[in-house]
PDB file of C-alpha atoms and ligand atoms in Angstrom:
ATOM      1  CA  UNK A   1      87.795  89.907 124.570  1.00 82.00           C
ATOM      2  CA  UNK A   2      88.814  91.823 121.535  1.00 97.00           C
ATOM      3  CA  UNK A   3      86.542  95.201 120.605  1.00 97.00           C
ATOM      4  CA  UNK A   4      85.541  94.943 116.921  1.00 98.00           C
ATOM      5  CA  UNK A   5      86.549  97.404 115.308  1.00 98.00           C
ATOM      6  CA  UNK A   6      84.759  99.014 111.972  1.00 98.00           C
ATOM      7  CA  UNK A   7      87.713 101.299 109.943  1.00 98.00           C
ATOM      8  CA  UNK A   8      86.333 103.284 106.982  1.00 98.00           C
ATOM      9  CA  UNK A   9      89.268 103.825 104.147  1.00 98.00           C
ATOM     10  CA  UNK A  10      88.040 106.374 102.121  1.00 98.00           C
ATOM     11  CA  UNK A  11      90.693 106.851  99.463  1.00 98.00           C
ATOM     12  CA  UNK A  12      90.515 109.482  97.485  1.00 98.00           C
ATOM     13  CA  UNK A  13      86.890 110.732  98.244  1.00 98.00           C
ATOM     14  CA  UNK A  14      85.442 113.845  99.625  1.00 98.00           C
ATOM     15  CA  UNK A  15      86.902 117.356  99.977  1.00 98.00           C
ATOM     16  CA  UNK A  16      87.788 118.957 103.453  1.00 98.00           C
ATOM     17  CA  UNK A  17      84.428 120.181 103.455  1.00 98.00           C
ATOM     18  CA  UNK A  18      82.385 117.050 102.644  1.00 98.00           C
ATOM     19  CA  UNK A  19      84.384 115.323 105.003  1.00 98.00           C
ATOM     20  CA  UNK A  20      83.227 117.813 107.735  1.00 98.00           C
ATOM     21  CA  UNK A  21      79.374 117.631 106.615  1.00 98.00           C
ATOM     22  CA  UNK A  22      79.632 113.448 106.663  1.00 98.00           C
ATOM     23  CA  UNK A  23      81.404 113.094 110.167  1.00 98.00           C
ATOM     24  CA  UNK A  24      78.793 115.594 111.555  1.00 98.00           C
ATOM     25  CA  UNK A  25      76.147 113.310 110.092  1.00 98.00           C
ATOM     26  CA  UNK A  26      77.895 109.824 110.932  1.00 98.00           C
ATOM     27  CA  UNK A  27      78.347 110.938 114.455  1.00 98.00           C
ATOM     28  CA  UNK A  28      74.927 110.815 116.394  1.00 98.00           C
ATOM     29  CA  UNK A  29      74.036 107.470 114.358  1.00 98.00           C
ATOM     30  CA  UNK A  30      77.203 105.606 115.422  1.00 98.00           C
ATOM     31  CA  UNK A  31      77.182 107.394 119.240  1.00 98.00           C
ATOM     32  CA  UNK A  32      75.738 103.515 120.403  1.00 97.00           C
ATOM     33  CA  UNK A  33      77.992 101.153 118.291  1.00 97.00           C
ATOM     34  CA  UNK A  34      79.023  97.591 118.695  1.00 91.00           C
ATOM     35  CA  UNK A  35      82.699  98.133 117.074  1.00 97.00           C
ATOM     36  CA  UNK A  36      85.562 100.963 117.717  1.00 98.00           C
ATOM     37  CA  UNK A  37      84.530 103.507 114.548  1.00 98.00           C
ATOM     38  CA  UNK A  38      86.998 104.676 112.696  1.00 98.00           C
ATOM     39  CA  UNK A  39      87.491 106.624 109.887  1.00 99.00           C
ATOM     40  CA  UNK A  40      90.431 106.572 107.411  1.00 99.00           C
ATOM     41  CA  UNK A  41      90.682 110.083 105.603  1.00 99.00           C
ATOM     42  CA  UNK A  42      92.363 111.857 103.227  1.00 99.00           C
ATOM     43  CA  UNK A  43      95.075 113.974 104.886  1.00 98.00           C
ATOM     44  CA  UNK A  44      93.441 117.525 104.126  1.00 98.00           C
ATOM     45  CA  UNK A  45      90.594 116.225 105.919  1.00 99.00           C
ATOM     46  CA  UNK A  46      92.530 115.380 109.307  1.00 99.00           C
ATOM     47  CA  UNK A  47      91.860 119.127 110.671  1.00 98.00           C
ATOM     48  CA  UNK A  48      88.237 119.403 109.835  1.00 98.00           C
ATOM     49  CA  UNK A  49      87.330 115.446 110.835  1.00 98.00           C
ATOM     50  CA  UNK A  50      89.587 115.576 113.579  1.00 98.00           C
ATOM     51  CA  UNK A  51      87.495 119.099 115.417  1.00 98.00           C
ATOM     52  CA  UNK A  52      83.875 117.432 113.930  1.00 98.00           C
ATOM     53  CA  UNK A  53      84.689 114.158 115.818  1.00 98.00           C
ATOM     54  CA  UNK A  54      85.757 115.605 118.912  1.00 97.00           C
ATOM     55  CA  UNK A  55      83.753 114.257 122.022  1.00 96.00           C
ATOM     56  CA  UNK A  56      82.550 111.554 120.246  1.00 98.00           C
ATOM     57  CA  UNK A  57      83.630 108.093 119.728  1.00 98.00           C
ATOM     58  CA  UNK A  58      84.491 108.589 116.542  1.00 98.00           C
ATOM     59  CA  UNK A  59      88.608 107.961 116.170  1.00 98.00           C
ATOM     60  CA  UNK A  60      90.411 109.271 112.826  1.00 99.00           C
ATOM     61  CA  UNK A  61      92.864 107.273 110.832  1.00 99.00           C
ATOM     62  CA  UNK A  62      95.271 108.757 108.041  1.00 99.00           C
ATOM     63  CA  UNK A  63      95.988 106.754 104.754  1.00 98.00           C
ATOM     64  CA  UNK A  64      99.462 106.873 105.089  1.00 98.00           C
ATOM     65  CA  UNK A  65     102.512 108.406 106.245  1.00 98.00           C
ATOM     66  CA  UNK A  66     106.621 108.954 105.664  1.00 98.00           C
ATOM     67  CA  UNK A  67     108.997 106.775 107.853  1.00 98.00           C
ATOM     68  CA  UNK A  68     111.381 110.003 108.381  1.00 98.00           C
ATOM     69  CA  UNK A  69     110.450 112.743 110.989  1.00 98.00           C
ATOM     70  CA  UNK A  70     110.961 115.391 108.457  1.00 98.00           C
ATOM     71  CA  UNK A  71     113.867 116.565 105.378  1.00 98.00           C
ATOM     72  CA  UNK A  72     113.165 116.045 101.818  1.00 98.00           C
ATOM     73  CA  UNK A  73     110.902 114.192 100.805  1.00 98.00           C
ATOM     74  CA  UNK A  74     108.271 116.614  98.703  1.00 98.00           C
ATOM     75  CA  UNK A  75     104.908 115.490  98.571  1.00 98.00           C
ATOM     76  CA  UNK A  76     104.815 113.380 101.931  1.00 98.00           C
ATOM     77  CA  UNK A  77     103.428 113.651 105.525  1.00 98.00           C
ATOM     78  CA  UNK A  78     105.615 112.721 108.535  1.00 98.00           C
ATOM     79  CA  UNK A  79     104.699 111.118 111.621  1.00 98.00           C
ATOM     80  CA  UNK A  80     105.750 114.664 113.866  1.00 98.00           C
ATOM     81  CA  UNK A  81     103.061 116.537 111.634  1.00 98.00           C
ATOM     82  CA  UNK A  82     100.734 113.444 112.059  1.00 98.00           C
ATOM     83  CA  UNK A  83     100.899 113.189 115.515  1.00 98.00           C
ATOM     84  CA  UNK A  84     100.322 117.149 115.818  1.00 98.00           C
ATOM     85  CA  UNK A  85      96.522 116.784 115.167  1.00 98.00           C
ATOM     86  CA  UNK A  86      95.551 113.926 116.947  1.00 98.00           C
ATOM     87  CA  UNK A  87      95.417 111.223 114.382  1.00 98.00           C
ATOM     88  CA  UNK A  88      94.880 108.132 116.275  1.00 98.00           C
ATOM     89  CA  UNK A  89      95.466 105.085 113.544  1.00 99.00           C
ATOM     90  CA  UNK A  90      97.463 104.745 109.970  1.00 99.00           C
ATOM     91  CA  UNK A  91      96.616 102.895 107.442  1.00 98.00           C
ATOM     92  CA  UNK A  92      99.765 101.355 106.083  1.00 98.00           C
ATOM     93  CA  UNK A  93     100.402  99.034 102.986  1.00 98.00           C
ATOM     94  CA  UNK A  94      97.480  99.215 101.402  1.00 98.00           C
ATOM     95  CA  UNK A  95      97.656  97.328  98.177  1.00 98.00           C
ATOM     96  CA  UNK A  96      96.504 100.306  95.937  1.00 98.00           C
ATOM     97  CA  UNK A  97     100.176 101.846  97.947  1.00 98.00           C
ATOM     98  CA  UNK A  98     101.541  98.616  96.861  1.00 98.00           C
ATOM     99  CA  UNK A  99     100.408  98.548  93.469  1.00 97.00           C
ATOM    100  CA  UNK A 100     100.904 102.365  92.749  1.00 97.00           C
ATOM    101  CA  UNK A 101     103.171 103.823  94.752  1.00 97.00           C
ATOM    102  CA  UNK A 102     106.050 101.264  94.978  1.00 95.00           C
ATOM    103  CA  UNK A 103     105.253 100.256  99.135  1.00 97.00           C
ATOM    104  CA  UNK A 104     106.920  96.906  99.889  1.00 98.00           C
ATOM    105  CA  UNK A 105     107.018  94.985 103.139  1.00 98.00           C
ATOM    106  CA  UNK A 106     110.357  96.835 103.803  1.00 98.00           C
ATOM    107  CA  UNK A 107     108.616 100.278 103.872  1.00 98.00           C
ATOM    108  CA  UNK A 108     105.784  99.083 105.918  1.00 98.00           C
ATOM    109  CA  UNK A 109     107.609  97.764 108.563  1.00 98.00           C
ATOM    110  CA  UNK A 110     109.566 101.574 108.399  1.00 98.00           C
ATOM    111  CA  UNK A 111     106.043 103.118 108.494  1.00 98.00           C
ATOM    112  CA  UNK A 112     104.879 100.216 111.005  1.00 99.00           C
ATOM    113  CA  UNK A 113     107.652 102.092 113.622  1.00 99.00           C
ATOM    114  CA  UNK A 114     107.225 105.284 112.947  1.00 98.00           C
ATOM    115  CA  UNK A 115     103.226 105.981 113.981  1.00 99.00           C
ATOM    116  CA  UNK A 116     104.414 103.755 117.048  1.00 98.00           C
ATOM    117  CA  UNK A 117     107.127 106.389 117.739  1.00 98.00           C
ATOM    118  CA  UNK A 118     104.902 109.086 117.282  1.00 98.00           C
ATOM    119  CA  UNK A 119     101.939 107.776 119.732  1.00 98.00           C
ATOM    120  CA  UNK A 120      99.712 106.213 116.715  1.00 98.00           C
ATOM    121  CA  UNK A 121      98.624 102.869 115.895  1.00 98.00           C
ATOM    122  CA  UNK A 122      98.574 100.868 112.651  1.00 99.00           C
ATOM    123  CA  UNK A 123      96.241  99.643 110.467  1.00 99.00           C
ATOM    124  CA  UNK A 124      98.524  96.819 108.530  1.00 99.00           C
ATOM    125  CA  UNK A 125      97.005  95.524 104.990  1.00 98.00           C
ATOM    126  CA  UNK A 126      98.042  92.189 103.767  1.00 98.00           C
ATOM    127  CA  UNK A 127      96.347  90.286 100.987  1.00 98.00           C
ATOM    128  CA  UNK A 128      96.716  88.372  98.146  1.00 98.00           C
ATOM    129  CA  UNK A 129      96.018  88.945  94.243  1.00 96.00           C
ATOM    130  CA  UNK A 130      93.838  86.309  92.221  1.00 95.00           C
ATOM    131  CA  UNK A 131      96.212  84.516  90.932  1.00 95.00           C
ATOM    132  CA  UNK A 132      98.594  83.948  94.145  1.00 96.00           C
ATOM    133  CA  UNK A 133      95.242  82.726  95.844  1.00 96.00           C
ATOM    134  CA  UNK A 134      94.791  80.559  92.311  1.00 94.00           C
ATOM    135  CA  UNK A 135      98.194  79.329  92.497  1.00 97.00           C
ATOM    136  CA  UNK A 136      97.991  77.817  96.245  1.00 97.00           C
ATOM    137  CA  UNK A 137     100.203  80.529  97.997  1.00 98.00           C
ATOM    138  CA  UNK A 138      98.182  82.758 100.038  1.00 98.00           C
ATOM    139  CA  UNK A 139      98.684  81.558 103.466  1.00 98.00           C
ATOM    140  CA  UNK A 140     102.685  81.626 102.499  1.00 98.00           C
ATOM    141  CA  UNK A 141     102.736  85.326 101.044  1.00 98.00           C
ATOM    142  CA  UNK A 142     100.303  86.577 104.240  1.00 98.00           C
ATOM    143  CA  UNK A 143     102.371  85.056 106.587  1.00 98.00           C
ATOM    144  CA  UNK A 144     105.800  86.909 104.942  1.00 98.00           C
ATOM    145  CA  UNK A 145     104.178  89.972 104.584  1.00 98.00           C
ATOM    146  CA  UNK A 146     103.119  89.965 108.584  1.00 98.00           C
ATOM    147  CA  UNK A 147     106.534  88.856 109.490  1.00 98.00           C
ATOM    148  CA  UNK A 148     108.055  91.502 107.393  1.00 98.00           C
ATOM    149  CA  UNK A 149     105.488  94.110 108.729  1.00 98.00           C
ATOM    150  CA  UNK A 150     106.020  93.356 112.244  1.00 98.00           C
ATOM    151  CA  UNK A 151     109.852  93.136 112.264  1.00 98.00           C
ATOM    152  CA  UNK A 152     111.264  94.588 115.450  1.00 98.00           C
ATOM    153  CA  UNK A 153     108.039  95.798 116.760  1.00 98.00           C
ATOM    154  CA  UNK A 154     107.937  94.841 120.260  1.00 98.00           C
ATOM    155  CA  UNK A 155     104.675  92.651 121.786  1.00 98.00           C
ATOM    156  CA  UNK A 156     103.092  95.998 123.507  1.00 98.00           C
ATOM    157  CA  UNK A 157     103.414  97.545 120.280  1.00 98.00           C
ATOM    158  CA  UNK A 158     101.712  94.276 118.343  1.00 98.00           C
ATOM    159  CA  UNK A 159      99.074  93.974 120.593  1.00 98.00           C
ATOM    160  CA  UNK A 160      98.146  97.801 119.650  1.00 98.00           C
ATOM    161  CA  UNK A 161      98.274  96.852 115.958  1.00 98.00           C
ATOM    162  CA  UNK A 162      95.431  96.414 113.594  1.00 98.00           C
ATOM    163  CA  UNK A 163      96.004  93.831 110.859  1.00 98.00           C
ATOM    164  CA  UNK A 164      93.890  93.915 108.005  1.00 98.00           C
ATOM    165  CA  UNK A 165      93.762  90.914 105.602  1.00 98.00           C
ATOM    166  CA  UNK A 166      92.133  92.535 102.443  1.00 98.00           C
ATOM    167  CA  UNK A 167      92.392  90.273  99.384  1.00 98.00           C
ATOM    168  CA  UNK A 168      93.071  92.261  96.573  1.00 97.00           C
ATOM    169  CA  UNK A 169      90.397  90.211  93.888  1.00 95.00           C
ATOM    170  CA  UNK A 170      87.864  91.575  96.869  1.00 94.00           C
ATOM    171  CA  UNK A 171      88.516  95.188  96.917  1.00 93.00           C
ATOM    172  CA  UNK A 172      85.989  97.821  94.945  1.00 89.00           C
ATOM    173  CA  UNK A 173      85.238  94.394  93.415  1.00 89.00           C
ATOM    174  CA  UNK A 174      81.860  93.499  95.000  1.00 85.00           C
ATOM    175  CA  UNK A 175      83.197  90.100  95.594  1.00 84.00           C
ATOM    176  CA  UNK A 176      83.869  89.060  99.483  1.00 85.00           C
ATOM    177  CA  UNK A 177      85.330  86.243 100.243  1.00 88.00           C
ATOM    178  CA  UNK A 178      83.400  83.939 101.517  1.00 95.00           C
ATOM    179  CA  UNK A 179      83.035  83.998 105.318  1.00 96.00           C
ATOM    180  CA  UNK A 180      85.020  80.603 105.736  1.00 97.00           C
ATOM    181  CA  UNK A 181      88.174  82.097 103.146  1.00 97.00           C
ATOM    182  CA  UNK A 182      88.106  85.665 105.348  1.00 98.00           C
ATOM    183  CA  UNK A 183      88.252  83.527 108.523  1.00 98.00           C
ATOM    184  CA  UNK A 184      90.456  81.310 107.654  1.00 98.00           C
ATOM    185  CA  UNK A 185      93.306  83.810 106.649  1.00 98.00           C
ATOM    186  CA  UNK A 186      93.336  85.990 109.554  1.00 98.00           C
ATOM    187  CA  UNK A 187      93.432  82.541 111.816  1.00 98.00           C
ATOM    188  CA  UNK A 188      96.780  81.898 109.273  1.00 98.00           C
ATOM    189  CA  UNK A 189      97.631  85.628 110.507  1.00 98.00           C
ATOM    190  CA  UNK A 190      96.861  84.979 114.388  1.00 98.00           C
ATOM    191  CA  UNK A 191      98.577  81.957 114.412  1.00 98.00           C
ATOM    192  CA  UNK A 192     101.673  83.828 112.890  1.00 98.00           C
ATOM    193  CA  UNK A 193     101.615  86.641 115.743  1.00 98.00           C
ATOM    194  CA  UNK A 194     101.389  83.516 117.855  1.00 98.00           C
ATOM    195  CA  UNK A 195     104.725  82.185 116.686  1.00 98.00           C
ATOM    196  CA  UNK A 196     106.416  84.930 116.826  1.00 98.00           C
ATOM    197  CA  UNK A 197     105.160  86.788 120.045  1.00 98.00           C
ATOM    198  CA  UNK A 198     102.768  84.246 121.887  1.00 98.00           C
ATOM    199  CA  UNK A 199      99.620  83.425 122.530  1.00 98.00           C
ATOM    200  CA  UNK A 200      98.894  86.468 124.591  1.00 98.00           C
ATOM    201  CA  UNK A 201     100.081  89.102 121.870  1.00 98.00           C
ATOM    202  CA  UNK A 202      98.047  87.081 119.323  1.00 98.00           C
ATOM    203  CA  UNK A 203      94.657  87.362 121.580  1.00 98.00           C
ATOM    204  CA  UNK A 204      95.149  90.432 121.637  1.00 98.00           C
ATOM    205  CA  UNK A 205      95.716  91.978 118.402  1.00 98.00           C
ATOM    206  CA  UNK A 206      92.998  93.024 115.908  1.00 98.00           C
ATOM    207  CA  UNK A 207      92.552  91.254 112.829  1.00 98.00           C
ATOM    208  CA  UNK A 208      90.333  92.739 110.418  1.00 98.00           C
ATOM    209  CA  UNK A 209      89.008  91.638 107.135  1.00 97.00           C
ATOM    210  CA  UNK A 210      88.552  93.635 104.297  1.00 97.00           C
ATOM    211  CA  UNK A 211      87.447  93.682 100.663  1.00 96.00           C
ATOM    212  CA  UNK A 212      83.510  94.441  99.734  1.00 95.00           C
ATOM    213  CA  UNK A 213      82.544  94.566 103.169  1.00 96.00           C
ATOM    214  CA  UNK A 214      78.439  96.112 103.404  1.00 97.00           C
ATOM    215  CA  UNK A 215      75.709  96.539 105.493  1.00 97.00           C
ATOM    216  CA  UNK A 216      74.431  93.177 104.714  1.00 96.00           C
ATOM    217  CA  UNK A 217      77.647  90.755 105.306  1.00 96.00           C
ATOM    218  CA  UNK A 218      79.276  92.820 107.807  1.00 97.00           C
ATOM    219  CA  UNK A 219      77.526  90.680 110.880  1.00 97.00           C
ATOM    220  CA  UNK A 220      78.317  87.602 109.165  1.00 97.00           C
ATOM    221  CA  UNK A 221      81.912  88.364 108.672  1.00 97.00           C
ATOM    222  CA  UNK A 222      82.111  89.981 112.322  1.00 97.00           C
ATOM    223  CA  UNK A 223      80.795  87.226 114.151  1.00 97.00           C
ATOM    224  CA  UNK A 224      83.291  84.879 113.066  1.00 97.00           C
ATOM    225  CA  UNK A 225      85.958  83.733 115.899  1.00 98.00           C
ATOM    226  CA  UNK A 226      89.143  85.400 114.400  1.00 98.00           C
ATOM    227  CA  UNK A 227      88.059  87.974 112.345  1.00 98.00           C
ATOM    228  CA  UNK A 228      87.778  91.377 114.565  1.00 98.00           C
ATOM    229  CA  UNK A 229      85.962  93.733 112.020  1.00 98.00           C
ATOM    230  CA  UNK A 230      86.600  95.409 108.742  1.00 98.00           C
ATOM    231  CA  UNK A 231      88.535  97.828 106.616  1.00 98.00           C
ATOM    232  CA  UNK A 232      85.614  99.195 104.381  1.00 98.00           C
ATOM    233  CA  UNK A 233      86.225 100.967 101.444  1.00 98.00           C
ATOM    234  CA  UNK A 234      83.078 101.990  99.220  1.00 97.00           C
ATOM    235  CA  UNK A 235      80.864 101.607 101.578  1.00 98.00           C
ATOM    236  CA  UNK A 236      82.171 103.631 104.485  1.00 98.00           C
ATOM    237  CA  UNK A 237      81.440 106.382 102.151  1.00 98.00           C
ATOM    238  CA  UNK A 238      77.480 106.160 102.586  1.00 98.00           C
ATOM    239  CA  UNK A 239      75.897 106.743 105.921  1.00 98.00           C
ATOM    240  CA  UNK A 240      73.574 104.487 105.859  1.00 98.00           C
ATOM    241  CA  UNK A 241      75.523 101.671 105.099  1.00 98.00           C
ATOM    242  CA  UNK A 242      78.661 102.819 107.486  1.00 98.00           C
ATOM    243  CA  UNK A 243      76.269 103.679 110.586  1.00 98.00           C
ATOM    244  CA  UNK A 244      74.750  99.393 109.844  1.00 98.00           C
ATOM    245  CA  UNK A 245      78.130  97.973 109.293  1.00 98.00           C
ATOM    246  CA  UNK A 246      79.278  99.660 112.777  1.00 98.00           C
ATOM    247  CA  UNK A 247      76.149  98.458 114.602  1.00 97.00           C
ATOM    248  CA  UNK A 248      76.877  95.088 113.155  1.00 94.00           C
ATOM    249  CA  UNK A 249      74.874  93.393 116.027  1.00 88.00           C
TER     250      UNK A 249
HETATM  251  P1  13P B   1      85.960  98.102  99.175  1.00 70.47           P
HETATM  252  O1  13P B   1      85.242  97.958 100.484  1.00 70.47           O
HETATM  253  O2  13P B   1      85.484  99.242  98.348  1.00 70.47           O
HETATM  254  O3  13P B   1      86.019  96.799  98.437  1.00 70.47           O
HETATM  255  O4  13P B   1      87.486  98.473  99.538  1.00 70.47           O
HETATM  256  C1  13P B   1      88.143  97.712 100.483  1.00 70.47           C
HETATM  257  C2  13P B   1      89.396  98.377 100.847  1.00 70.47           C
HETATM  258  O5  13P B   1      90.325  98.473 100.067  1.00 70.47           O
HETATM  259  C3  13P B   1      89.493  98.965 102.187  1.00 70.47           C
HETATM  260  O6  13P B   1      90.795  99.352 102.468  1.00 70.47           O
END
């Protein structure tokens, strides 16, 4: 069975140094977790987290990274240089990326085979805004954006994949979806990966949900059949909340 796995995104919080102090902190609480811990950093941070961590079960995601192995491209962070310190996951198509930076489905699935090339995994966000879930279309647009994402990935490299369905109305909003709505989009998503690669690949792969996740839904949310643990924003940036959320049990 699938190991649940609890992902902090922190965006753009904490300094190299805070990052350092926190990981110290989060280690010895999270030593005995239920879920895979992982936490999703601001590049300058990669070094620091990445030597705090070590030895412990802690694994280290970055936020995002450039589809080319190097040239120019000012400003962005290749897979090579990635790969270099030990980053184990990246977080790709977020929908602040989306929203702000001009990602599309196109450049994830770029981004999707480049931390596979360089030894990484992915973190895949999907998700719908209020009014696509207002207008009926959500399972459509989450099933495109999968397909799109996954394109030409092959169904070693899926079952290594993290998807995480993150409606946007839930993000830094303080409103989850209900337990039923999270469930029943990452089914939609599992049943996609079935389609396309089988019902092996799609036990396999990790479907997370995220959007206002906290200490007191996370076992709720986690215990549900499809949905394989969260992408936590705000609250991955507390200890206290983080350590509960990754001791969901
Ligand atoms: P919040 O948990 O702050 O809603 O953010 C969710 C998110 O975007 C994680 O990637």
């Amino acid at each position: 069975s699938r190991v649940k796995i609890a992902a902090g995104n922190w965006k753009m919080n904490k300094t190299a140094k805070e990052a350092v102090e926190f990981v110290e902190a989060l280690k010895p609480r999270v030593a005995d977790a239920d879920a895979e811990v992982v936490v999703g950093v601001p590049f300058v941070c990669i070094p620091g987290v990445k030597k705090a961590v070590e030895g412990s079960n802690i694994k280290v995601a970055a936020q995002n990274i450039h589809w080319e192995e190097k040239g120019a491209f000012t400003g962005e962070v290749s897979g090579p240089m990635l790969a270099d310190l030990g980053v184990d996951y990246v977080i790709i198509g977020h929908s602040e990326r989306r929203q702000y930076f001009a990602e599309t489905d196109e450049t994830v699935n770029k981004k999707a085979h480049a931390v596979f090339k360089y030894g990484m995994k992915p973190i895949i966000c999907v998700g719908e805004s209020l009014t696509q879930r207002e207008q009926g279309v959500t399972a459509e647009l989450v099933r495109y954006q999968v397909k799109i994402a996954l394109l030409g990935l092959t169904a070693e490299q899926v079952k290594e994949t993290v998807i995480a369905y993150e409606p946007i109305w839930a993000i830094g909003t303080g409103k989850t979806a209900t337990t039923e709505q999270a469930e029943e989009v990452c089914a939609i998503i599992r049943n996609v990966v079935k389609e396309l690669y089988g019902d092996d690949v799609a036990q396999a792969i990790r479907i997370q949900y995220g959007g206002s996740v906290n200490a007191a839904n996370a076992a709720e949310l986690f215990a549900m059949p499809n949905i394989d643990g969260g992408l936590v924003g705000g609250a991955s940036l507390k200890l206290d909340d983080f350590e509960k959320i990754a001791k969901y049990n």
